[in-house]
Amino acid sequence: EAAVTQSPRNKVTVTGGNVTLSCRQTNSHNYMYWYRQDTGHGLRLIHYSYGAGNLQIGDVPDGYKATRTTQEDFFLLLELASPSQTSLYFCASSDAFRGEVFFGKGTRLTVV
Amino acid sequence: GEQVEQRPPHLSVREGDSAVITCTYTDPNSYYFFWYKQEPGASLQLLMKVFSSTEINEGQGFTVLLNKKDKRLSLNLTAAHPGDSAAYFCAVGPYAQGLTFGLGTRVSVFP
């Protein structure tokens, strides 16, 4: 069973604060993703990566940075958090060919 | 890029009855098709993958139909039970990376 681990699971920060969400996958997958999930918007892709050092822009990248430090580790950075970034964030990974996306358990971020 | 419309957004089903969720997509080159299930407060779990050469897949308590001519993917819950109460998402794309997800269907099964 594919494993994607996110930390922290819950985070509260203040407007203007600095937040880093972490993700590790142990599936040897090439691709890793950061999504946000909001009522009425479904899942929206923020950034993704196909390997260490690579970063691709997703559909809603504004206000987010990301970095893939190793095959296993993908980080999402919010350098000036805003209330509009209050959301449920999912990290995911997939194989380049099989296509199945495996999700972590999510991080609930609240910006007050 | 790919656009996916999922209907209905909400579905209330009597236990034992069937229900259908449909996704229509726009990119005729889409090759990857998936259904995910998300129980309340939980992550998304892969329910079924549908390959382009497969028209019907059957799993435990559901049937998936892919109609490439009409660009339509459907999930049929054949005999709903309380454990089916969840949100369901289709995911479609021409490439393995960057799938486009539908907005989801929240299913409630009542006795």
PDB file of C-alpha atoms in Angstrom:
ATOM      1  CA  GLU A   1       0.000   0.000   0.000  1.00  0.00           C
ATOM      2  CA  ALA A   2       1.327   3.385  -1.061  1.00  0.00           C
ATOM      3  CA  ALA A   3       2.190   5.700   1.826  1.00  0.00           C
ATOM      4  CA  VAL A   4       2.068   9.487   1.888  1.00  0.00           C
ATOM      5  CA  THR A   5       2.612  11.165   5.246  1.00  0.00           C
ATOM      6  CA  GLN A   6       1.799  14.790   5.923  1.00  0.00           C
ATOM      7  CA  SER A   7       2.735  16.970   8.852  1.00  0.00           C
ATOM      8  CA  PRO A   8       1.404  18.751  10.733  1.00  0.00           C
ATOM      9  CA  ARG A   9      -2.173  17.479  10.574  1.00  0.00           C
ATOM     10  CA  ASN A  10      -3.546  20.731  11.928  1.00  0.00           C
ATOM     11  CA  LYS A  11      -2.050  24.208  11.965  1.00  0.00           C
ATOM     12  CA  VAL A  12      -3.292  27.597  13.070  1.00  0.00           C
ATOM     13  CA  THR A  13      -1.339  30.688  12.126  1.00  0.00           C
ATOM     14  CA  VAL A  14      -1.872  34.426  12.043  1.00  0.00           C
ATOM     15  CA  THR A  15      -2.260  36.586   8.971  1.00  0.00           C
ATOM     16  CA  GLY A  16       1.192  37.398   7.634  1.00  0.00           C
ATOM     17  CA  GLY A  17       2.710  34.381   9.293  1.00  0.00           C
ATOM     18  CA  ASN A  18       5.108  31.893   7.787  1.00  0.00           C
ATOM     19  CA  VAL A  19       3.973  28.273   7.380  1.00  0.00           C
ATOM     20  CA  THR A  20       5.646  25.162   6.003  1.00  0.00           C
ATOM     21  CA  LEU A  21       3.671  22.007   5.275  1.00  0.00           C
ATOM     22  CA  SER A  22       5.668  18.815   4.918  1.00  0.00           C
ATOM     23  CA  CYS A  23       5.053  15.677   2.922  1.00  0.00           C
ATOM     24  CA  ARG A  24       6.988  12.435   2.603  1.00  0.00           C
ATOM     25  CA  GLN A  25       6.179   9.518   0.322  1.00  0.00           C
ATOM     26  CA  THR A  26       7.733   6.084   0.528  1.00  0.00           C
ATOM     27  CA  ASN A  27       6.374   4.772  -2.774  1.00  0.00           C
ATOM     28  CA  SER A  28       9.352   5.653  -4.973  1.00  0.00           C
ATOM     29  CA  HIS A  29       6.926   7.683  -7.080  1.00  0.00           C
ATOM     30  CA  ASN A  30       8.207  10.273  -9.502  1.00  0.00           C
ATOM     31  CA  TYR A  31       5.383  12.743  -9.109  1.00  0.00           C
ATOM     32  CA  MET A  32       4.300  14.597  -6.009  1.00  0.00           C
ATOM     33  CA  TYR A  33       1.489  17.118  -5.728  1.00  0.00           C
ATOM     34  CA  TRP A  34       0.010  19.704  -3.436  1.00  0.00           C
ATOM     35  CA  TYR A  35      -3.752  20.242  -3.610  1.00  0.00           C
ATOM     36  CA  ARG A  36      -6.129  22.369  -1.638  1.00  0.00           C
ATOM     37  CA  GLN A  37      -9.718  21.310  -1.042  1.00  0.00           C
ATOM     38  CA  ASP A  38     -12.452  23.837  -0.448  1.00  0.00           C
ATOM     39  CA  THR A  39     -16.215  23.482  -0.415  1.00  0.00           C
ATOM     40  CA  GLY A  40     -17.593  24.413  -3.810  1.00  0.00           C
ATOM     41  CA  HIS A  41     -14.203  24.222  -5.516  1.00  0.00           C
ATOM     42  CA  GLY A  42     -13.275  20.587  -5.156  1.00  0.00           C
ATOM     43  CA  LEU A  43      -9.584  19.746  -5.379  1.00  0.00           C
ATOM     44  CA  ARG A  44      -7.337  22.359  -6.899  1.00  0.00           C
ATOM     45  CA  LEU A  45      -3.725  21.744  -7.855  1.00  0.00           C
ATOM     46  CA  ILE A  46      -1.255  24.212  -6.351  1.00  0.00           C
ATOM     47  CA  HIS A  47       2.143  22.834  -7.408  1.00  0.00           C
ATOM     48  CA  TYR A  48       3.613  19.543  -8.469  1.00  0.00           C
ATOM     49  CA  SER A  49       7.021  18.039  -9.119  1.00  0.00           C
ATOM     50  CA  TYR A  50       8.418  15.146 -11.111  1.00  0.00           C
ATOM     51  CA  GLY A  51      11.622  14.756  -9.168  1.00  0.00           C
ATOM     52  CA  ALA A  52      14.092  16.255  -6.748  1.00  0.00           C
ATOM     53  CA  GLY A  53      14.809  19.862  -7.589  1.00  0.00           C
ATOM     54  CA  ASN A  54      11.915  20.126 -10.041  1.00  0.00           C
ATOM     55  CA  LEU A  55       8.836  22.290  -9.582  1.00  0.00           C
ATOM     56  CA  GLN A  56       5.833  22.755 -11.839  1.00  0.00           C
ATOM     57  CA  ILE A  57       3.123  25.362 -11.404  1.00  0.00           C
ATOM     58  CA  GLY A  58      -0.387  24.126 -10.887  1.00  0.00           C
ATOM     59  CA  ASP A  59      -3.729  25.842 -11.319  1.00  0.00           C
ATOM     60  CA  VAL A  60      -3.785  28.001  -8.168  1.00  0.00           C
ATOM     61  CA  PRO A  61      -0.128  28.814  -7.360  1.00  0.00           C
ATOM     62  CA  ASP A  62      -0.463  32.412  -6.161  1.00  0.00           C
ATOM     63  CA  GLY A  63       0.765  32.876  -2.601  1.00  0.00           C
ATOM     64  CA  TYR A  64       2.455  29.480  -2.478  1.00  0.00           C
ATOM     65  CA  LYS A  65       5.978  28.246  -2.970  1.00  0.00           C
ATOM     66  CA  ALA A  66       7.046  24.640  -3.020  1.00  0.00           C
ATOM     67  CA  THR A  67      10.280  22.742  -2.944  1.00  0.00           C
ATOM     68  CA  ARG A  68      11.129  19.097  -3.671  1.00  0.00           C
ATOM     69  CA  THR A  69      14.298  18.370  -1.792  1.00  0.00           C
ATOM     70  CA  THR A  70      14.507  14.630  -2.424  1.00  0.00           C
ATOM     71  CA  GLN A  71      12.529  11.949  -4.233  1.00  0.00           C
ATOM     72  CA  GLU A  72      10.610  11.455  -0.984  1.00  0.00           C
ATOM     73  CA  ASP A  73      10.094  14.979   0.363  1.00  0.00           C
ATOM     74  CA  PHE A  74       7.912  17.804  -0.925  1.00  0.00           C
ATOM     75  CA  PHE A  75       7.235  20.996   1.011  1.00  0.00           C
ATOM     76  CA  LEU A  76       4.616  23.710   0.604  1.00  0.00           C
ATOM     77  CA  LEU A  77       5.540  27.175   1.854  1.00  0.00           C
ATOM     78  CA  LEU A  78       3.218  30.033   2.679  1.00  0.00           C
ATOM     79  CA  GLU A  79       5.446  33.018   3.398  1.00  0.00           C
ATOM     80  CA  LEU A  80       2.759  35.613   4.084  1.00  0.00           C
ATOM     81  CA  ALA A  81      -0.305  33.622   5.042  1.00  0.00           C
ATOM     82  CA  SER A  82      -3.714  35.146   4.386  1.00  0.00           C
ATOM     83  CA  PRO A  83      -7.201  34.101   5.569  1.00  0.00           C
ATOM     84  CA  SER A  84      -8.040  33.066   1.991  1.00  0.00           C
ATOM     85  CA  GLN A  85      -5.480  30.285   2.397  1.00  0.00           C
ATOM     86  CA  THR A  86      -7.515  28.666   5.150  1.00  0.00           C
ATOM     87  CA  SER A  87      -8.158  25.256   3.640  1.00  0.00           C
ATOM     88  CA  LEU A  88      -7.594  21.522   3.753  1.00  0.00           C
ATOM     89  CA  TYR A  89      -4.302  20.708   2.036  1.00  0.00           C
ATOM     90  CA  PHE A  90      -3.526  17.334   0.547  1.00  0.00           C
ATOM     91  CA  CYS A  91      -0.193  16.027  -0.583  1.00  0.00           C
ATOM     92  CA  ALA A  92      -0.201  13.193  -3.080  1.00  0.00           C
ATOM     93  CA  SER A  93       2.122  11.093  -5.165  1.00  0.00           C
ATOM     94  CA  SER A  94       1.848   9.057  -8.336  1.00  0.00           C
ATOM     95  CA  ASP A  95       3.802   6.900 -10.690  1.00  0.00           C
ATOM     96  CA  ALA A  96       4.582   8.399 -14.096  1.00  0.00           C
ATOM     97  CA  PHE A  97       2.830   5.643 -16.001  1.00  0.00           C
ATOM     98  CA  ARG A  98       0.215   3.967 -13.872  1.00  0.00           C
ATOM     99  CA  GLY A  99      -1.399   7.264 -12.991  1.00  0.00           C
ATOM    100  CA  GLU A 100      -3.076   6.366  -9.705  1.00  0.00           C
ATOM    101  CA  VAL A 101      -2.720   9.269  -7.293  1.00  0.00           C
ATOM    102  CA  PHE A 102      -2.272   8.339  -3.635  1.00  0.00           C
ATOM    103  CA  PHE A 103      -3.198  10.951  -1.072  1.00  0.00           C
ATOM    104  CA  GLY A 104      -1.963  11.792   2.382  1.00  0.00           C
ATOM    105  CA  LYS A 105      -4.397  12.344   5.234  1.00  0.00           C
ATOM    106  CA  GLY A 106      -4.399  16.100   4.816  1.00  0.00           C
ATOM    107  CA  THR A 107      -3.410  19.173   6.784  1.00  0.00           C
ATOM    108  CA  ARG A 108      -6.090  21.524   7.990  1.00  0.00           C
ATOM    109  CA  LEU A 109      -4.684  25.043   7.959  1.00  0.00           C
ATOM    110  CA  THR A 110      -6.459  27.954   9.576  1.00  0.00           C
ATOM    111  CA  VAL A 111      -5.212  31.505   9.071  1.00  0.00           C
ATOM    112  CA  VAL A 112      -6.723  33.918  11.587  1.00  0.00           C
TER     113      VAL A 112
ATOM    114  CA  GLY B   1      -6.895  22.154 -20.552  1.00  0.00           C
ATOM    115  CA  GLU B   2      -9.187  19.412 -19.416  1.00  0.00           C
ATOM    116  CA  GLN B   3     -12.496  20.416 -17.875  1.00  0.00           C
ATOM    117  CA  VAL B   4     -14.626  18.027 -15.880  1.00  0.00           C
ATOM    118  CA  GLU B   5     -18.255  18.481 -14.888  1.00  0.00           C
ATOM    119  CA  GLN B   6     -19.597  16.140 -12.224  1.00  0.00           C
ATOM    120  CA  ARG B   7     -23.292  15.700 -11.484  1.00  0.00           C
ATOM    121  CA  PRO B   8     -25.187  15.698  -9.213  1.00  0.00           C
ATOM    122  CA  PRO B   9     -23.473  17.603  -6.391  1.00  0.00           C
ATOM    123  CA  HIS B  10     -25.648  15.883  -3.792  1.00  0.00           C
ATOM    124  CA  LEU B  11     -27.428  12.534  -3.808  1.00  0.00           C
ATOM    125  CA  SER B  12     -29.771  11.079  -1.222  1.00  0.00           C
ATOM    126  CA  VAL B  13     -30.325   7.336  -1.670  1.00  0.00           C
ATOM    127  CA  ARG B  14     -32.491   4.830   0.161  1.00  0.00           C
ATOM    128  CA  GLU B  15     -30.603   1.794   1.412  1.00  0.00           C
ATOM    129  CA  GLY B  16     -30.727  -0.954  -1.194  1.00  0.00           C
ATOM    130  CA  ASP B  17     -31.472   1.398  -4.085  1.00  0.00           C
ATOM    131  CA  SER B  18     -29.092   2.287  -6.879  1.00  0.00           C
ATOM    132  CA  ALA B  19     -27.623   5.670  -7.713  1.00  0.00           C
ATOM    133  CA  VAL B  20     -25.604   7.106 -10.582  1.00  0.00           C
ATOM    134  CA  ILE B  21     -22.914   9.785 -10.595  1.00  0.00           C
ATOM    135  CA  THR B  22     -21.770  11.125 -13.949  1.00  0.00           C
ATOM    136  CA  CYS B  23     -18.723  13.061 -15.103  1.00  0.00           C
ATOM    137  CA  THR B  24     -18.391  14.626 -18.519  1.00  0.00           C
ATOM    138  CA  TYR B  25     -15.014  15.777 -19.757  1.00  0.00           C
ATOM    139  CA  THR B  26     -13.757  17.806 -22.680  1.00  0.00           C
ATOM    140  CA  ASP B  27     -10.341  16.493 -23.754  1.00  0.00           C
ATOM    141  CA  PRO B  28     -10.764  13.666 -26.306  1.00  0.00           C
ATOM    142  CA  ASN B  29      -7.157  12.647 -25.618  1.00  0.00           C
ATOM    143  CA  SER B  30      -7.851  11.805 -21.991  1.00  0.00           C
ATOM    144  CA  TYR B  31      -6.532   8.374 -21.175  1.00  0.00           C
ATOM    145  CA  TYR B  32      -6.622   8.145 -17.399  1.00  0.00           C
ATOM    146  CA  PHE B  33      -9.899   7.844 -15.536  1.00  0.00           C
ATOM    147  CA  PHE B  34     -10.339   7.282 -11.816  1.00  0.00           C
ATOM    148  CA  TRP B  35     -12.982   7.332  -9.129  1.00  0.00           C
ATOM    149  CA  TYR B  36     -12.115   8.325  -5.571  1.00  0.00           C
ATOM    150  CA  LYS B  37     -14.110   8.037  -2.362  1.00  0.00           C
ATOM    151  CA  GLN B  38     -13.735  10.428   0.553  1.00  0.00           C
ATOM    152  CA  GLU B  39     -15.428   9.554   3.825  1.00  0.00           C
ATOM    153  CA  PRO B  40     -16.181  12.413   6.229  1.00  0.00           C
ATOM    154  CA  GLY B  41     -13.019  13.807   7.758  1.00  0.00           C
ATOM    155  CA  ALA B  42     -10.807  11.415   5.822  1.00  0.00           C
ATOM    156  CA  SER B  43      -8.533  11.456   2.822  1.00  0.00           C
ATOM    157  CA  LEU B  44      -9.342  10.394  -0.725  1.00  0.00           C
ATOM    158  CA  GLN B  45      -9.094   6.690  -1.413  1.00  0.00           C
ATOM    159  CA  LEU B  46      -8.822   5.202  -4.866  1.00  0.00           C
ATOM    160  CA  LEU B  47     -12.034   3.345  -5.636  1.00  0.00           C
ATOM    161  CA  MET B  48     -11.542   2.301  -9.232  1.00  0.00           C
ATOM    162  CA  LYS B  49      -9.276   3.012 -12.164  1.00  0.00           C
ATOM    163  CA  VAL B  50     -10.659   2.767 -15.674  1.00  0.00           C
ATOM    164  CA  PHE B  51      -8.374   2.277 -18.635  1.00  0.00           C
ATOM    165  CA  SER B  52      -9.252   3.620 -22.032  1.00  0.00           C
ATOM    166  CA  SER B  53      -9.685   0.155 -23.453  1.00  0.00           C
ATOM    167  CA  THR B  54     -12.173  -0.835 -20.749  1.00  0.00           C
ATOM    168  CA  GLU B  55     -15.793   0.137 -20.948  1.00  0.00           C
ATOM    169  CA  ILE B  56     -17.176  -1.438 -17.839  1.00  0.00           C
ATOM    170  CA  ASN B  57     -15.520  -2.227 -14.576  1.00  0.00           C
ATOM    171  CA  GLU B  58     -17.274  -3.843 -11.680  1.00  0.00           C
ATOM    172  CA  GLY B  59     -16.216  -3.641  -8.081  1.00  0.00           C
ATOM    173  CA  GLN B  60     -17.833  -4.478  -4.802  1.00  0.00           C
ATOM    174  CA  GLY B  61     -21.251  -2.877  -4.994  1.00  0.00           C
ATOM    175  CA  PHE B  62     -20.612  -0.577  -7.932  1.00  0.00           C
ATOM    176  CA  THR B  63     -20.221  -0.442 -11.703  1.00  0.00           C
ATOM    177  CA  VAL B  64     -18.178   2.029 -13.712  1.00  0.00           C
ATOM    178  CA  LEU B  65     -18.974   2.843 -17.300  1.00  0.00           C
ATOM    179  CA  LEU B  66     -16.755   4.781 -19.695  1.00  0.00           C
ATOM    180  CA  ASN B  67     -18.225   6.139 -22.903  1.00  0.00           C
ATOM    181  CA  LYS B  68     -15.396   7.747 -24.865  1.00  0.00           C
ATOM    182  CA  LYS B  69     -17.623   8.762 -27.734  1.00  0.00           C
ATOM    183  CA  ASP B  70     -19.737  10.927 -25.455  1.00  0.00           C
ATOM    184  CA  LYS B  71     -16.798  11.721 -23.135  1.00  0.00           C
ATOM    185  CA  ARG B  72     -18.739  10.487 -20.156  1.00  0.00           C
ATOM    186  CA  LEU B  73     -17.684   8.511 -17.112  1.00  0.00           C
ATOM    187  CA  SER B  74     -20.238   7.180 -14.671  1.00  0.00           C
ATOM    188  CA  LEU B  75     -20.272   5.432 -11.318  1.00  0.00           C
ATOM    189  CA  ASN B  76     -23.311   3.331 -10.465  1.00  0.00           C
ATOM    190  CA  LEU B  77     -23.816   2.313  -6.844  1.00  0.00           C
ATOM    191  CA  THR B  78     -25.817  -0.836  -7.378  1.00  0.00           C
ATOM    192  CA  ALA B  79     -27.308  -1.488  -3.911  1.00  0.00           C
ATOM    193  CA  ALA B  80     -26.484   1.372  -1.592  1.00  0.00           C
ATOM    194  CA  HIS B  81     -25.640   0.680   2.038  1.00  0.00           C
ATOM    195  CA  PRO B  82     -24.699   3.055   4.884  1.00  0.00           C
ATOM    196  CA  GLY B  83     -20.983   2.538   4.246  1.00  0.00           C
ATOM    197  CA  ASP B  84     -21.436   4.181   0.860  1.00  0.00           C
ATOM    198  CA  SER B  85     -22.202   7.526   2.496  1.00  0.00           C
ATOM    199  CA  ALA B  86     -19.259   9.644   1.382  1.00  0.00           C
ATOM    200  CA  ALA B  87     -18.119  12.120  -1.232  1.00  0.00           C
ATOM    201  CA  TYR B  88     -17.148  10.689  -4.603  1.00  0.00           C
ATOM    202  CA  PHE B  89     -14.786  12.340  -7.068  1.00  0.00           C
ATOM    203  CA  CYS B  90     -13.953  11.488 -10.629  1.00  0.00           C
ATOM    204  CA  ALA B  91     -10.473  12.314 -11.962  1.00  0.00           C
ATOM    205  CA  VAL B  92      -9.660  12.557 -15.653  1.00  0.00           C
ATOM    206  CA  GLY B  93      -6.633  13.446 -17.747  1.00  0.00           C
ATOM    207  CA  PRO B  94      -4.521  12.782 -20.834  1.00  0.00           C
ATOM    208  CA  TYR B  95      -1.419  12.291 -18.743  1.00  0.00           C
ATOM    209  CA  ALA B  96      -0.654  10.472 -15.524  1.00  0.00           C
ATOM    210  CA  GLN B  97       0.336  13.717 -13.862  1.00  0.00           C
ATOM    211  CA  GLY B  98      -1.989  16.640 -13.258  1.00  0.00           C
ATOM    212  CA  LEU B  99      -5.360  14.908 -13.317  1.00  0.00           C
ATOM    213  CA  THR B 100      -8.423  17.145 -13.287  1.00  0.00           C
ATOM    214  CA  PHE B 101     -10.886  16.330 -10.531  1.00  0.00           C
ATOM    215  CA  GLY B 102     -14.642  16.821 -10.598  1.00  0.00           C
ATOM    216  CA  LEU B 103     -16.174  18.943  -7.844  1.00  0.00           C
ATOM    217  CA  GLY B 104     -17.510  15.858  -6.118  1.00  0.00           C
ATOM    218  CA  THR B 105     -20.846  14.264  -5.259  1.00  0.00           C
ATOM    219  CA  ARG B 106     -21.888  13.966  -1.647  1.00  0.00           C
ATOM    220  CA  VAL B 107     -23.887  10.745  -1.211  1.00  0.00           C
ATOM    221  CA  SER B 108     -26.110  10.131   1.806  1.00  0.00           C
ATOM    222  CA  VAL B 109     -27.656   6.694   2.288  1.00  0.00           C
ATOM    223  CA  PHE B 110     -30.751   6.594   4.491  1.00  0.00           C
ATOM    224  CA  PRO B 111     -32.661   3.565   5.851  1.00  0.00           C
TER     225      PRO B 111
END
